Amino acid sequence: MDPLDHDALDMIVSRISYGGNPEHKRNPGDFGLMPPSQPRPDKSLCDEVGIFKKAEAERLLLDGVKRGMISQNWRQGFPQNIWAVTEDGIAVEAQLENAGRGTYHGYPMPSTDHFAKAVVERWDNTNG
């Protein structure tokens, strides 16, 4: 999660979008996914942290970039992962799904994950 300069972060923000993934949804909300939802028992669900609207997921994605919460691994000009924290203090991770389009899908990180704790700590120490 090394910070980049603001111009580079602004460039990422202007090029990315949130697509979603039916494997992380019980309630399809307004994500427009096909199939609408297909939760898998081994996947964490956005529903469990109250993310039911695509606009909320996209806001978290963009806020994560603006705060420099991006991975060092890149694919085709996009960071592989972007992290954010919900209003309830839960760490979420977005993963690059389509490198050609800069589309991500996200999911809550397990509370037992030590990296999730580091994400929350860093989030609390950045300007939003």
PDB file of C-alpha atoms in Angstrom, residues 30-114:
ATOM      1  CA  ASP A  30     -28.990  -2.800  -7.976  1.00  0.00           C
ATOM      2  CA  PHE A  31     -25.713  -4.302  -9.215  1.00  0.00           C
ATOM      3  CA  GLY A  32     -27.224  -5.665 -12.446  1.00  0.00           C
ATOM      4  CA  LEU A  33     -25.248  -8.911 -12.182  1.00  0.00           C
ATOM      5  CA  MET A  34     -25.911 -11.994 -14.284  1.00  0.00           C
ATOM      6  CA  PRO A  35     -26.829 -14.223 -12.626  1.00  0.00           C
ATOM      7  CA  PRO A  36     -28.196 -11.687 -10.106  1.00  0.00           C
ATOM      8  CA  SER A  37     -26.717 -13.541  -7.142  1.00  0.00           C
ATOM      9  CA  GLN A  38     -24.953 -16.831  -6.707  1.00  0.00           C
ATOM     10  CA  PRO A  39     -23.471 -16.833  -3.203  1.00  0.00           C
ATOM     11  CA  ARG A  40     -20.830 -19.440  -2.514  1.00  0.00           C
ATOM     12  CA  PRO A  41     -20.314 -20.746   1.002  1.00  0.00           C
ATOM     13  CA  ASP A  42     -16.559 -20.140   0.825  1.00  0.00           C
ATOM     14  CA  LYS A  43     -16.919 -16.472  -0.201  1.00  0.00           C
ATOM     15  CA  SER A  44     -17.500 -13.478   2.054  1.00  0.00           C
ATOM     16  CA  LEU A  45     -20.690 -11.598   1.183  1.00  0.00           C
ATOM     17  CA  CYS A  46     -21.164  -7.863   0.734  1.00  0.00           C
ATOM     18  CA  ASP A  47     -24.625  -8.313   2.254  1.00  0.00           C
ATOM     19  CA  GLU A  48     -23.032  -9.123   5.611  1.00  0.00           C
ATOM     20  CA  VAL A  49     -21.533  -5.620   5.816  1.00  0.00           C
ATOM     21  CA  GLY A  50     -24.564  -3.767   4.455  1.00  0.00           C
ATOM     22  CA  ILE A  51     -23.384  -3.049   0.913  1.00  0.00           C
ATOM     23  CA  PHE A  52     -26.547  -3.379  -1.185  1.00  0.00           C
ATOM     24  CA  LYS A  53     -26.097  -0.536  -3.663  1.00  0.00           C
ATOM     25  CA  LYS A  54     -23.565  -0.356  -6.454  1.00  0.00           C
ATOM     26  CA  ALA A  55     -22.991   3.350  -5.734  1.00  0.00           C
ATOM     27  CA  GLU A  56     -21.811   2.492  -2.202  1.00  0.00           C
ATOM     28  CA  ALA A  57     -19.406  -0.158  -3.512  1.00  0.00           C
ATOM     29  CA  GLU A  58     -18.065   2.267  -6.108  1.00  0.00           C
ATOM     30  CA  ARG A  59     -17.671   5.028  -3.498  1.00  0.00           C
ATOM     31  CA  LEU A  60     -15.573   2.712  -1.328  1.00  0.00           C
ATOM     32  CA  LEU A  61     -13.479   1.723  -4.364  1.00  0.00           C
ATOM     33  CA  LEU A  62     -12.769   5.340  -5.306  1.00  0.00           C
ATOM     34  CA  ASP A  63     -12.149   6.402  -1.699  1.00  0.00           C
ATOM     35  CA  GLY A  64      -9.614   3.603  -1.380  1.00  0.00           C
ATOM     36  CA  VAL A  65      -7.692   4.905  -4.379  1.00  0.00           C
ATOM     37  CA  LYS A  66      -7.887   8.533  -3.218  1.00  0.00           C
ATOM     38  CA  ARG A  67      -6.348   7.478   0.104  1.00  0.00           C
ATOM     39  CA  GLY A  68      -3.588   5.527  -1.670  1.00  0.00           C
ATOM     40  CA  MET A  69      -4.865   2.165  -0.410  1.00  0.00           C
ATOM     41  CA  ILE A  70      -3.686   0.248  -3.467  1.00  0.00           C
ATOM     42  CA  SER A  71      -1.478  -2.783  -3.992  1.00  0.00           C
ATOM     43  CA  GLN A  72       1.992  -2.736  -5.423  1.00  0.00           C
ATOM     44  CA  ASN A  73       0.993  -5.437  -7.922  1.00  0.00           C
ATOM     45  CA  TRP A  74      -0.334  -3.982 -11.167  1.00  0.00           C
ATOM     46  CA  ARG A  75      -1.901  -5.460 -14.299  1.00  0.00           C
ATOM     47  CA  GLN A  76      -2.249  -3.463 -17.500  1.00  0.00           C
ATOM     48  CA  GLY A  77      -2.040  -0.111 -15.727  1.00  0.00           C
ATOM     49  CA  PHE A  78      -4.317  -0.929 -12.785  1.00  0.00           C
ATOM     50  CA  PRO A  79      -3.541  -1.944  -9.208  1.00  0.00           C
ATOM     51  CA  GLN A  80      -4.479  -5.585  -8.566  1.00  0.00           C
ATOM     52  CA  ASN A  81      -6.166  -4.713  -5.250  1.00  0.00           C
ATOM     53  CA  ILE A  82      -7.738  -1.665  -3.627  1.00  0.00           C
ATOM     54  CA  TRP A  83      -8.718  -1.541   0.051  1.00  0.00           C
ATOM     55  CA  ALA A  84     -11.255   0.559   1.919  1.00  0.00           C
ATOM     56  CA  VAL A  85     -13.136   0.598   5.207  1.00  0.00           C
ATOM     57  CA  THR A  86     -16.907   0.794   5.613  1.00  0.00           C
ATOM     58  CA  GLU A  87     -18.579   3.346   7.892  1.00  0.00           C
ATOM     59  CA  ASP A  88     -18.872   0.527  10.440  1.00  0.00           C
ATOM     60  CA  GLY A  89     -15.085   0.023  10.427  1.00  0.00           C
ATOM     61  CA  ILE A  90     -14.974  -3.184   8.364  1.00  0.00           C
ATOM     62  CA  ALA A  91     -12.120  -3.649   5.899  1.00  0.00           C
ATOM     63  CA  VAL A  92     -13.125  -4.487   2.331  1.00  0.00           C
ATOM     64  CA  GLU A  93     -10.935  -5.520  -0.557  1.00  0.00           C
ATOM     65  CA  ALA A  94     -11.546  -4.941  -4.256  1.00  0.00           C
ATOM     66  CA  GLN A  95      -9.846  -7.134  -6.799  1.00  0.00           C
ATOM     67  CA  LEU A  96      -9.189  -6.277 -10.422  1.00  0.00           C
ATOM     68  CA  GLU A  97     -11.611  -8.378 -12.423  1.00  0.00           C
ATOM     69  CA  ASN A  98     -11.123  -7.051 -15.944  1.00  0.00           C
ATOM     70  CA  ALA A  99      -7.747  -5.414 -16.590  1.00  0.00           C
ATOM     71  CA  GLY A 100      -8.797  -4.306 -20.072  1.00  0.00           C
ATOM     72  CA  ARG A 101     -11.624  -2.210 -18.636  1.00  0.00           C
ATOM     73  CA  GLY A 102     -10.338  -1.412 -15.142  1.00  0.00           C
ATOM     74  CA  THR A 103     -13.307  -3.139 -13.533  1.00  0.00           C
ATOM     75  CA  TYR A 104     -13.211  -4.421  -9.951  1.00  0.00           C
ATOM     76  CA  HIS A 105     -15.307  -6.577  -7.657  1.00  0.00           C
ATOM     77  CA  GLY A 106     -15.059  -6.488  -3.903  1.00  0.00           C
ATOM     78  CA  TYR A 107     -15.823  -8.311  -0.700  1.00  0.00           C
ATOM     79  CA  PRO A 108     -15.411  -7.909   3.057  1.00  0.00           C
ATOM     80  CA  MET A 109     -12.137  -9.111   4.519  1.00  0.00           C
ATOM     81  CA  PRO A 110     -12.381 -11.633   7.376  1.00  0.00           C
ATOM     82  CA  SER A 111     -12.061  -9.963  10.771  1.00  0.00           C
ATOM     83  CA  THR A 112      -9.459 -12.603  11.671  1.00  0.00           C
ATOM     84  CA  ASP A 113      -7.196 -11.509   8.801  1.00  0.00           C
ATOM     85  CA  HIS A 114      -4.209  -9.614  10.208  1.00  0.00           C
TER      86      HIS A 114
END
